[in-house]
XYZ file of C-alpha atoms in Angstrom:
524
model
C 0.000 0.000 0.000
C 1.535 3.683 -0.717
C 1.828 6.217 1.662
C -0.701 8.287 -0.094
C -4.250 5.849 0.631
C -2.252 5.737 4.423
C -4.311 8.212 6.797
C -2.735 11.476 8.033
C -1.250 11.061 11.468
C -0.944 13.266 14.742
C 2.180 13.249 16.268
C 2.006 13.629 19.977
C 4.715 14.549 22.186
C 3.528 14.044 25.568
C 5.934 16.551 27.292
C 7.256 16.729 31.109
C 11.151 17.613 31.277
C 14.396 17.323 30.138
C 14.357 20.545 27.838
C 17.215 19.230 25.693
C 16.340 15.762 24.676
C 12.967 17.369 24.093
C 14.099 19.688 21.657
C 15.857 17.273 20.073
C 12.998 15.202 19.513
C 10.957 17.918 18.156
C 14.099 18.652 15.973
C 13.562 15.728 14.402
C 9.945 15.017 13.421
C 10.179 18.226 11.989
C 12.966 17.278 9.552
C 12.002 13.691 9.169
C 7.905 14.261 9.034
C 5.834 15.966 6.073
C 3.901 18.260 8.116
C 1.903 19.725 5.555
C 0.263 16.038 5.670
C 0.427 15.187 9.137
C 0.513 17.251 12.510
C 2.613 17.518 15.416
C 0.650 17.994 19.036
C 2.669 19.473 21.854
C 1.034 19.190 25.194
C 2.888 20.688 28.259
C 2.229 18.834 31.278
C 3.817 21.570 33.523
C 6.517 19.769 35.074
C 8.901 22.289 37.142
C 10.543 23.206 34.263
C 7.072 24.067 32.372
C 7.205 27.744 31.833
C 11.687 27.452 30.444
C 10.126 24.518 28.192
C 7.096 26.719 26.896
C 9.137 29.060 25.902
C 11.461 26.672 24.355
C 8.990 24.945 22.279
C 7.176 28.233 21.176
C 10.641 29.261 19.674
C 11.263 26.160 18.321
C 7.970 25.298 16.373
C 7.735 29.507 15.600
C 6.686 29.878 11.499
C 6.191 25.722 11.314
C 3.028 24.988 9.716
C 1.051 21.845 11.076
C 2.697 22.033 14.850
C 0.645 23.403 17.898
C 1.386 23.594 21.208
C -0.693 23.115 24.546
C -0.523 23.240 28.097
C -2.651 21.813 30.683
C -3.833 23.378 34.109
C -2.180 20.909 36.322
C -0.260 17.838 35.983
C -2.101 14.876 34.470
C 0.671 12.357 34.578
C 1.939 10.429 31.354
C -1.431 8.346 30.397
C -3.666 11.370 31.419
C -1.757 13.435 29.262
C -2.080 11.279 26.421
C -5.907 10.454 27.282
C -6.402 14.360 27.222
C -4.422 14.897 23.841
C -5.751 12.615 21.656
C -9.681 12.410 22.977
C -9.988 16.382 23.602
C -7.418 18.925 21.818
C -7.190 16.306 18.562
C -10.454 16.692 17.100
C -9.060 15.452 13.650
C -10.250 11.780 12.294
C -6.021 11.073 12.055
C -4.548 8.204 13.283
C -2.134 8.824 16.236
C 0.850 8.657 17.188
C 2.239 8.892 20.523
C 5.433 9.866 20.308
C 7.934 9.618 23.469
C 9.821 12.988 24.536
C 13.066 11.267 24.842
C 13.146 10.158 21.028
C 14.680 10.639 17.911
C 13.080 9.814 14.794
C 14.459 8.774 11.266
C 13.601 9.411 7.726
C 11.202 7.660 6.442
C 9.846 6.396 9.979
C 6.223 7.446 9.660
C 5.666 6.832 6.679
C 6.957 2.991 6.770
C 4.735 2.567 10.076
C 1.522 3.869 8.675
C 1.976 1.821 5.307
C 2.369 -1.156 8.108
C -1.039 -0.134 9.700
C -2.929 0.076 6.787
C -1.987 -3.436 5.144
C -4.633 -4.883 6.746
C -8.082 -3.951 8.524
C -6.448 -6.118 11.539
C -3.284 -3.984 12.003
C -4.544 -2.120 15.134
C -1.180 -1.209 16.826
C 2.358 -0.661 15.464
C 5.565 0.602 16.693
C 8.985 1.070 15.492
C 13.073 -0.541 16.136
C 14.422 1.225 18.554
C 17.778 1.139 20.221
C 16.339 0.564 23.767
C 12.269 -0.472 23.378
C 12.667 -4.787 24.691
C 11.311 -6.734 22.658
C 12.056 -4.364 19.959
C 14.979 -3.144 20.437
C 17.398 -4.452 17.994
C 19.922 -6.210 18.442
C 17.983 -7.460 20.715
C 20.092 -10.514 22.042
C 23.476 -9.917 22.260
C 27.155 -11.503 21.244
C 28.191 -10.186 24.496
C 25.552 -9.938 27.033
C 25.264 -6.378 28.676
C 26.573 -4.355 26.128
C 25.148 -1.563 25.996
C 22.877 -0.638 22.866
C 24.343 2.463 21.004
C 22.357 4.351 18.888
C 25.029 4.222 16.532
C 25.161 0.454 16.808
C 21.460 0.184 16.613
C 21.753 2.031 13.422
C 24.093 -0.042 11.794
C 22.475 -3.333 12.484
C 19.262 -2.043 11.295
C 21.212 -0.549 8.398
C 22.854 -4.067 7.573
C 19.299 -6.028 8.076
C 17.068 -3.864 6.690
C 15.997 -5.235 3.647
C 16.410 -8.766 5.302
C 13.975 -8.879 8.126
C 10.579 -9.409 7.046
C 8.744 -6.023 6.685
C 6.545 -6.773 10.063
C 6.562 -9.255 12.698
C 3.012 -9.605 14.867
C 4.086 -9.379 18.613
C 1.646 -9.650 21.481
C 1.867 -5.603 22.179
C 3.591 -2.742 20.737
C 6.322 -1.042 22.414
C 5.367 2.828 23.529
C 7.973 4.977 23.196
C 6.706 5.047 19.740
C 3.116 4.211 19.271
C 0.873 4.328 16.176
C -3.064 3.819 16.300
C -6.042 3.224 14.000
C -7.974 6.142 14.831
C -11.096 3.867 14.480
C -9.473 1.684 17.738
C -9.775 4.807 19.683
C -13.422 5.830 19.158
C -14.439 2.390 20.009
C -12.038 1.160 23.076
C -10.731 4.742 24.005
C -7.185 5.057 24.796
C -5.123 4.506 27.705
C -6.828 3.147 31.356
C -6.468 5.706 34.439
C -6.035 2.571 36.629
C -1.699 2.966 35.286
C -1.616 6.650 36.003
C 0.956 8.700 36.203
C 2.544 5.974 33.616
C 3.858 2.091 32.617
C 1.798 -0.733 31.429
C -1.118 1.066 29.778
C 0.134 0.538 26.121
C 0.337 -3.346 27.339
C -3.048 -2.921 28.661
C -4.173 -1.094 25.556
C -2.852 -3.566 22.866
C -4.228 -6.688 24.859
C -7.648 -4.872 25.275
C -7.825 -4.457 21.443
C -6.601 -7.397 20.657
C -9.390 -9.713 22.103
C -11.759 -7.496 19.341
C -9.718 -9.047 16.853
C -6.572 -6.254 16.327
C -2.919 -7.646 16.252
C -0.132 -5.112 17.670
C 3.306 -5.129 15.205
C 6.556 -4.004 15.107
C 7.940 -2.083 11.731
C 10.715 -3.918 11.131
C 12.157 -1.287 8.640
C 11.520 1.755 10.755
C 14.150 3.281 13.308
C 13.419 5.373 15.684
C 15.635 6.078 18.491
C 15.411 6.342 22.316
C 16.902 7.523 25.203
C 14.238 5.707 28.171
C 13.444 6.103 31.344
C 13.502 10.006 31.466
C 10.443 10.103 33.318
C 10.603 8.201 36.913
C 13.955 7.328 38.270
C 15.310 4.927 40.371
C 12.876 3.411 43.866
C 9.764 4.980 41.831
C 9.797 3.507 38.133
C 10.730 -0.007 39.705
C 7.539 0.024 42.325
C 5.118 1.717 39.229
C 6.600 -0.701 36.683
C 6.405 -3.640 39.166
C 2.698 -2.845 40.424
C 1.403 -1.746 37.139
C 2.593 -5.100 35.263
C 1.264 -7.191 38.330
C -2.430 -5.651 37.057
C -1.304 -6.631 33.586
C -1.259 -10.191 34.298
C -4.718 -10.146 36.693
C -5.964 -8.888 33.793
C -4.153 -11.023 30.890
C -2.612 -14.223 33.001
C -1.255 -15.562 29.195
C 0.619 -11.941 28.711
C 4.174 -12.820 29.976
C 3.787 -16.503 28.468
C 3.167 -14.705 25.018
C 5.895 -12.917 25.202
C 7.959 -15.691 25.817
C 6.340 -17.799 22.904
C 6.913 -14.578 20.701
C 10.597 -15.004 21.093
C 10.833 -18.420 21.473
C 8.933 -19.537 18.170
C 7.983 -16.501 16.271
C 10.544 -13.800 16.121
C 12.332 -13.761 12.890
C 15.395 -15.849 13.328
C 17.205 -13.012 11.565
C 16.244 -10.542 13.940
C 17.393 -13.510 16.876
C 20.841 -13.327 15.541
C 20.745 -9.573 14.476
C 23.836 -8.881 16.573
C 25.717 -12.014 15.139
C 25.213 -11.561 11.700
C 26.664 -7.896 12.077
C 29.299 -8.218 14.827
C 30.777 -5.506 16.438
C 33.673 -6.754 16.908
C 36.253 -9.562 15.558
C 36.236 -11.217 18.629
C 34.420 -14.664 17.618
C 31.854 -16.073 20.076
C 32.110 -20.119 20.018
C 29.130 -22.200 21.855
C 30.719 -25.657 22.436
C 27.929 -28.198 23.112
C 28.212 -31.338 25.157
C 25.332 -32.713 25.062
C 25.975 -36.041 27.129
C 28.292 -37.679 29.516
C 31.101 -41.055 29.580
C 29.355 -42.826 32.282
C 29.817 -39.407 35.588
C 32.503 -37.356 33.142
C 32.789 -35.584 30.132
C 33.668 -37.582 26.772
C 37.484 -37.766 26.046
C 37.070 -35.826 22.640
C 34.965 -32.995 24.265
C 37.761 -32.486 26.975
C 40.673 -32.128 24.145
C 38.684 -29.799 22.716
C 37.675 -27.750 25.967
C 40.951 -27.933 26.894
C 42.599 -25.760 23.538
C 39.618 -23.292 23.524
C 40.583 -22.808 27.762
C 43.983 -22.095 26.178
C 42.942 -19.850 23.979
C 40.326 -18.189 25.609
C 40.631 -14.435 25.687
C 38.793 -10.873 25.220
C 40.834 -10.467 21.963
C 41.427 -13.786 20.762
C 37.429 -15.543 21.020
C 35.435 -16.343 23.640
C 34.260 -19.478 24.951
C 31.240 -20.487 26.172
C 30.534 -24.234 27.209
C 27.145 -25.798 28.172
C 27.382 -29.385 29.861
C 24.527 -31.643 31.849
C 23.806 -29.932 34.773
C 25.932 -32.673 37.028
C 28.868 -31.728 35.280
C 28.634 -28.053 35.758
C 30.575 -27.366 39.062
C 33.448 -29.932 37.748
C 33.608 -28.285 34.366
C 33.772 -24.615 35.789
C 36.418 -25.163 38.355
C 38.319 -27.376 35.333
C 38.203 -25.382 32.246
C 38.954 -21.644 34.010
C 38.567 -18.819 31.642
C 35.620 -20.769 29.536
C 31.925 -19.784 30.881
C 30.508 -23.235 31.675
C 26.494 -23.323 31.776
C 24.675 -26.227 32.699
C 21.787 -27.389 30.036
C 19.170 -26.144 32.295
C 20.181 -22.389 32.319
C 21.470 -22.128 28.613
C 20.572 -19.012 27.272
C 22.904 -17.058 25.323
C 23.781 -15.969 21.388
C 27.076 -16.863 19.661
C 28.779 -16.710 16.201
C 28.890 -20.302 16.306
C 27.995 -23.541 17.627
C 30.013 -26.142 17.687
C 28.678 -30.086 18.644
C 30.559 -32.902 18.553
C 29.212 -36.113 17.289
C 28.184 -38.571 19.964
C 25.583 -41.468 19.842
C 23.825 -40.432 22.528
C 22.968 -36.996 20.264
C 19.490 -35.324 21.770
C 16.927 -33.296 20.485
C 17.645 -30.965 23.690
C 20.539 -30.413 22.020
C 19.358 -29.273 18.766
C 17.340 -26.193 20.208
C 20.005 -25.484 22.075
C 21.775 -24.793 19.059
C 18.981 -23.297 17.187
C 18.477 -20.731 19.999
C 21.970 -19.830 20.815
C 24.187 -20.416 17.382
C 24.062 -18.551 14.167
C 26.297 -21.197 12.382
C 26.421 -25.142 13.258
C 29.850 -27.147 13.018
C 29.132 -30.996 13.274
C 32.538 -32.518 14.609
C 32.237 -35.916 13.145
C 33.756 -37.884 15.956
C 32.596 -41.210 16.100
C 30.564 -41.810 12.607
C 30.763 -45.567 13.436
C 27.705 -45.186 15.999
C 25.747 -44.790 13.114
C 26.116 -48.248 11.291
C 26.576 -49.811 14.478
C 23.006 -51.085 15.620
C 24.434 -52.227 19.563
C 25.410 -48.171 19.695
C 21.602 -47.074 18.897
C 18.919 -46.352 21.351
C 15.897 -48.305 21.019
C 13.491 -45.683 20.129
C 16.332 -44.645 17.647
C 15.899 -40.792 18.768
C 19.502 -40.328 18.849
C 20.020 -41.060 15.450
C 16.762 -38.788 14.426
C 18.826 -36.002 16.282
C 22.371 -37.143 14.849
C 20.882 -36.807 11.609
C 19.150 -33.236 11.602
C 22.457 -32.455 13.034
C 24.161 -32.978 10.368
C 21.719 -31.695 7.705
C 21.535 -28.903 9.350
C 25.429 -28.092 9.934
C 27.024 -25.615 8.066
C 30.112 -27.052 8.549
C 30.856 -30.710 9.014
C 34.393 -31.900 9.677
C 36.383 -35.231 10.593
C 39.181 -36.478 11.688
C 40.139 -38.292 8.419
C 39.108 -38.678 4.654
C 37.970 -41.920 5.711
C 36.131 -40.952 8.468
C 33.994 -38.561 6.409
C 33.522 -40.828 3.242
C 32.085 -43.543 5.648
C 29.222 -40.656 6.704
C 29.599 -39.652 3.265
C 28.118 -43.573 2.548
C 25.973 -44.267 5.305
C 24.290 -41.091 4.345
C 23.136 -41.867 0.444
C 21.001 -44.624 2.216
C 18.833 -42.345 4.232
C 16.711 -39.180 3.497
C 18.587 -36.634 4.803
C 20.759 -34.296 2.763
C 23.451 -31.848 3.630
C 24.748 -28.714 2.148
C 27.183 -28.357 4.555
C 30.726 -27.963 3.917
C 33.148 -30.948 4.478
C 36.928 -30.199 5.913
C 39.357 -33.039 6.937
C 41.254 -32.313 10.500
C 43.550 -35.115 10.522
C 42.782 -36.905 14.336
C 40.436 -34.062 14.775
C 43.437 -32.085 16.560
C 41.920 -29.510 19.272
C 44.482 -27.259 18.404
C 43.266 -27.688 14.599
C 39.928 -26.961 15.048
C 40.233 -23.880 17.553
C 42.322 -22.236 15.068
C 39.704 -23.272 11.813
C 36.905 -22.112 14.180
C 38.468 -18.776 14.907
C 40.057 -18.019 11.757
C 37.624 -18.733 9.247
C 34.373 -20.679 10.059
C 32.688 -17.731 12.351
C 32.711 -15.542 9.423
C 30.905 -17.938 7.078
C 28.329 -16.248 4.798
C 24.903 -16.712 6.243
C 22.086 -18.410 3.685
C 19.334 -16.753 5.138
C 16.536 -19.053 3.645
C 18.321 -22.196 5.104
C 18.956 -20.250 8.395
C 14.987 -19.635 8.677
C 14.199 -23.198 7.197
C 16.220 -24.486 10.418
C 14.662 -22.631 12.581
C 11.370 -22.747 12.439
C 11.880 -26.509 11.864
C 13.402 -26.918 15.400
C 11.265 -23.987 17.128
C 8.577 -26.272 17.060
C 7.428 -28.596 20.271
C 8.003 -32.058 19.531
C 4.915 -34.412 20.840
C 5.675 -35.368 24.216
C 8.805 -33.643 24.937
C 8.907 -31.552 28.033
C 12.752 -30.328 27.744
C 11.099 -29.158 24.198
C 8.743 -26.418 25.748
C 10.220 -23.233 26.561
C 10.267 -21.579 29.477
C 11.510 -18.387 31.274
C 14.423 -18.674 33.211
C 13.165 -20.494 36.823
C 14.728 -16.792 38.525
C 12.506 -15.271 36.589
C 9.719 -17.506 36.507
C 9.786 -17.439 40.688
C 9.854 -13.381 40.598
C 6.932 -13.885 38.758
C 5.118 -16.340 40.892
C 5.675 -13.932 43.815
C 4.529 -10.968 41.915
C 0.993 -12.616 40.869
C 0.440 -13.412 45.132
C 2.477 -10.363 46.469
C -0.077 -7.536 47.782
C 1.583 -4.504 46.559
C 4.673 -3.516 44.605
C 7.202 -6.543 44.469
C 10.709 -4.750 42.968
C 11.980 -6.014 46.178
C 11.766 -9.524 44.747
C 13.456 -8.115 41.589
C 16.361 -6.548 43.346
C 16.484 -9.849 44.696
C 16.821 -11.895 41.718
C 19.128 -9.513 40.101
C 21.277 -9.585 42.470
C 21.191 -13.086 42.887
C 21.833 -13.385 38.968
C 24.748 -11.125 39.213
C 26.328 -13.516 42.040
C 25.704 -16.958 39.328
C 27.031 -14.852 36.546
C 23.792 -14.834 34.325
C-alpha cells in the first residue's frame, strides 16, 4: 500500500522535562515528518521546568506549519496526558501517534509505520526498532551480554538487516515509546486506562484490550526510531510503578508474559534472533561448544581435548568461549576449564557466532534447540561416525540417530578427523533421506588445536544463507509431541519473581532486586 491511501497522522509529544532531549525530539519530526500532511501535538504537562520549556517549544515550532502547542492546568501524569491529547485537543479523524519525549526519529519512519497499519483492517497497533524499546529493540540478544545498545550500533544493524527482516513481525503488544493507532481503535475502546496513572503498562493494557476485538499489535521492522528511556521516573519509583502496574497486567491477561515468551521463542524472525551475530561488532568470535551427554559421571574424552585448547585460547581479543554441559557436570567443568563460561543445560541461554557439537551417539533433540536458539552457524565434529552403522550403539526408540541426523543436515560445517572418516558418513548417508549442504573439511585426528584455530580463523565468518537459516529454525522452534525439555520456558529466577509478583499484595521490585542480584552472584 503507498503512503498516499495511508491516513494522516498526529504526532504527539507528551511533554514533562528534560528541555534538551525534548528539543531534540521535536528537531527531528520536523525534519524527518511531512507536516503539511500530518501534525505535530505538543502538550505541556507543567513539570517544574514548564514555563523554560514553553518558551522553548514556542521558539522552536515559531513559522512551522502543522505544529501546535498546549498546556494543561495541572499535571495529568503520562497516560492522562495522552488520554487528554488525543480524545480532547485532537479533534481530527487522524490516526495517532504517541510519540515519546526522549526520542529521535528517522527518515522515512512514519511513513513505513503507517503503510504497516494500513496493510490490513487487523493492524490495530504498530511501533517502530528502537535502540532501547525490549522486545524491539534491535539487536535485541546480544554476542556479548550487557553491552550496551548504542544508537550508533542500533543504526548499523538495522542498516545491515534492513531489507532482510521481514517487513513486520506480529508481537503480542507494541512497544510505547513510539506508538501508532487506528484512529477507528480509539473511538471504540478509548485510549489509555487511568487505573496505570501517572505511567507504565497502559500501552500493554491497551494492545491486549484491542486485541481480544480481533486487532494484532506489530513491530515495523524497517523503521528506526531512536530512544533515550526512562527520562520520566527514576530509580525506587519507576521499579515500584513498573512492578505494580505489570502485576495488574497479568490479573488482567494471566497468558501476557507466556506470550511474550512464545513470541521469542517460536515466532521472532530468526534473523532478527541473531541480528547482533550476523553484524558483529567486533572480531572477537563467540564459540558455543555443546556437550550434550556424559562417559558414564565425566565428560567424553574428545569434548575435553577440545575444551581444553579453547581454555587455552580463551581471551577478550582472541574468542570467547562459552561451554554448556549436563547440569551434574557443571561445578566440575567450571572449576576445570577456568577462563571458559561453563552453563549447565538447564540455564542455557545465550547468542554466539557459532555452535560447535561434537558427534556422539547419545545426540538429543535438547541439544538441537540449544543450538537453534543460541548459534548462528552449526559445526558438526564428526567424531565417532561408526555409531551410526553400528546397531548395539543405537537407542531403542532410535531418537539419537533422528537427532544425529538433523544435526548434520543442518550443519554448516561438518568436519572429521580423516578422509575416511567422512567418506564412511559420506556412505551411510546416500542410504537415508537426509541431505546436507554443509561444507566438508578433513582435521587429521580431529586435533583440538586444529579446530580452535579453523573455528576462529575462518568458520565464524561464514556467509549466512538466510533461507536455510529460517528453514532451520522454524523446523526446530517447534514442540516435539511429548517432549517436556522441548517447551520453553523463562528462566526459573525469573519464573519465581513472577510467581511472587501474581500473590504479592503490593509492589514486588523487592523480589526483583532480589533476583538480580542473585543473577549477578551466578554470573547470568
Amino acid at each position: 500500500m503507498s503512503a498516499a491511501v495511508s491516513r494522516p497522522v498526529t504526532i504527539v509529544v507528551p511533554v514533562y522535562g528534560d528541555l534538551p532531549t525534548l528539543l531534540d525530539c521535536v528537531d527531528s519530526v520536523i525534519a524527518n515528518v511531512d507536516l503539511s500532511r500530518h501534525s505535530l501535538l505538543l502538550v505541556n504537562d507543567v513539570g517544574p521546568e514548564a514555563d523554560e520549556i514553553e518558551r522553548a517549544l514556542l521558539s522552536r515550532i515559531e513559522g512551522v506549519a502543522g505544529a501546535r502547542y498546549e498546556r494543561n492546568a495541572r499535571n495529568l501524569g503520562f497516560v492522562g496526558n495522552c488520554n487528554r491529547a488525543v480524545t480532547e485537543l485532537d479533534a481530527t479523524d487522524n490516526d495517532i501517534l504517541l510519540l515519546n519525549s526522549d526520542t529521535v526519529t528517522t527518515p522515512g519512519f512514519l511513513e513505513e509505520m503507517s503503510e504497516v497499519l494500513h496493510a490490513s483492517d487487523t493492524h490495530g497497533v504498530v511501533c517502530a526498532r528502537s535502540n532501547n524499546a525490549t522486545i524491539a529493540s534491535i539487536p535485541h540478544y546480544l554476542r556479548v551480554p550487557k553491552t550496551p545498545r548504542a544508537m550508533e550500533r542500533s543504526a548499523a544493524v538495522h542498516e545491515h538487516l534492513r531489507d532482510d527482516l521481514r517487513r513486520f513481525s506480529i508481537s503480542p503488544v507494541a512497544m510505547g515509546f513510539c506508538f501508532l493507532i487506528r484512529r477507528e481503535l480509539i473511538r471504540a475502546h478509548g485510549l489509555f486506562d487511568e487505573i496505570y496513572a501517572p505511567g507504565y503498562g497502559e500501552e500493554n493494557d491497551f494492545c491486549l484490550r484491542v486485541n481480544a476485538h480481533g486487532y494484532t499489535s506489530l513491530i515495523a521492522n524497517r523503521a528506526l526510531v531512536f530512544h533515550a528511556g526512562a527520562k520520566s521516573f527514576e530509580g525506587e519509583k519507576r521499579m515500584a510503578l513498573r512492578s505494580a502496574h505489570e502485576k495488574i497486567v497479568v490479573s488482567r491477561y494471566p497468558f501476557y508474559t507466556d506470550a511474550v515468551q512464545q513470541y521469542l521463542w517460536r515466532d521472532i524472525d530468526p534473523v532478527d534472533h541473531f541480528a547482533d551475530a550476523m553484524l558483529p561488532g567486533d572480531d572477537v568470535p563467540t564459540v558455543f561448544i555443546d556437550v550434550d551427554s556424559l562417559d558414564g559421571s565425566r565428560l567424553p574424552d574428545a569434548a575435553v581435548q577440545f575444551l581444553e585448547a579453547a581454555r587455552v585460547r580463551a581471551s577478550a581479543s582472541v574468542a570467547r568461549f562459552t561451554v554448556s554441559v549436563p547440569d551434574a557436570a557443571a561445578p566440575a567443568a567450571a572449576s576445570r576449564f577456568r577462563g571458559i563460561t561453563v552453563v549447565p543445560h538447564s540455564q542455557f541461554r545465550s547468542l554466539h557466532d557459532i555452535g560447535i557439537a561434537i558427534g556422539s551417539p547419545d545426540s538429543s533433540a535438547a541439544q538441537l534447540l540449544r543450538l537453534n536458539r543460541s548459534a548462528l552457524r552449526w559445526v558438526y565434529v564428526n567424531a565417532e561416525p561408526e555409531h551410526l552403522r553400528r546397531w548395539d550403539k543405537r537407542d531403542a526408540r532410535g531418537e539419537s540417530r533422528t537427532a544425529v541426523l538433523d544435526l548434520i543436515s543442518s550443519a554448516d560445517v561438518i568436519v572429521g578427523g580423516s578422509e575416511r572418516a567422512n567418506a564412511e558418513l559420506v556412505d551411510y548417508l546416500t542410504a537415508t533421506p537426509v541431505a546436507t549442504s554443509a561444507s566438508w573439511s578433513v582435521i587429521e585426528g580431529l586435533g583440538p588445536d586444529r579446530l580452535i584455530e579453523s573455528l576462529i580463523g575462518e568458520w565464524w565468518t561464514r556467509e549466512v544463507d538466510i533461507a536455510g537459516l529460517r528453514d532451520r529454525w522454524f523446523r526446530f522452534a517447534r514442540p516435539s509431541a511429548g517432549k517436556a525439555e522441548t517447551t520453553p520456558t523463562e528462566p526459573r529466577l525469573t519464573q519465581w519473581a513472577r510467581r511472587a509478583q501474581s500473590i504479592a499484595p503490593g509492589p514486588t521490585s523487592l523480589a526483583r532486586r532480589v533476583v538480580n542480584g542473585v543473577r549477578r552472584r551466578l554470573g547470568r
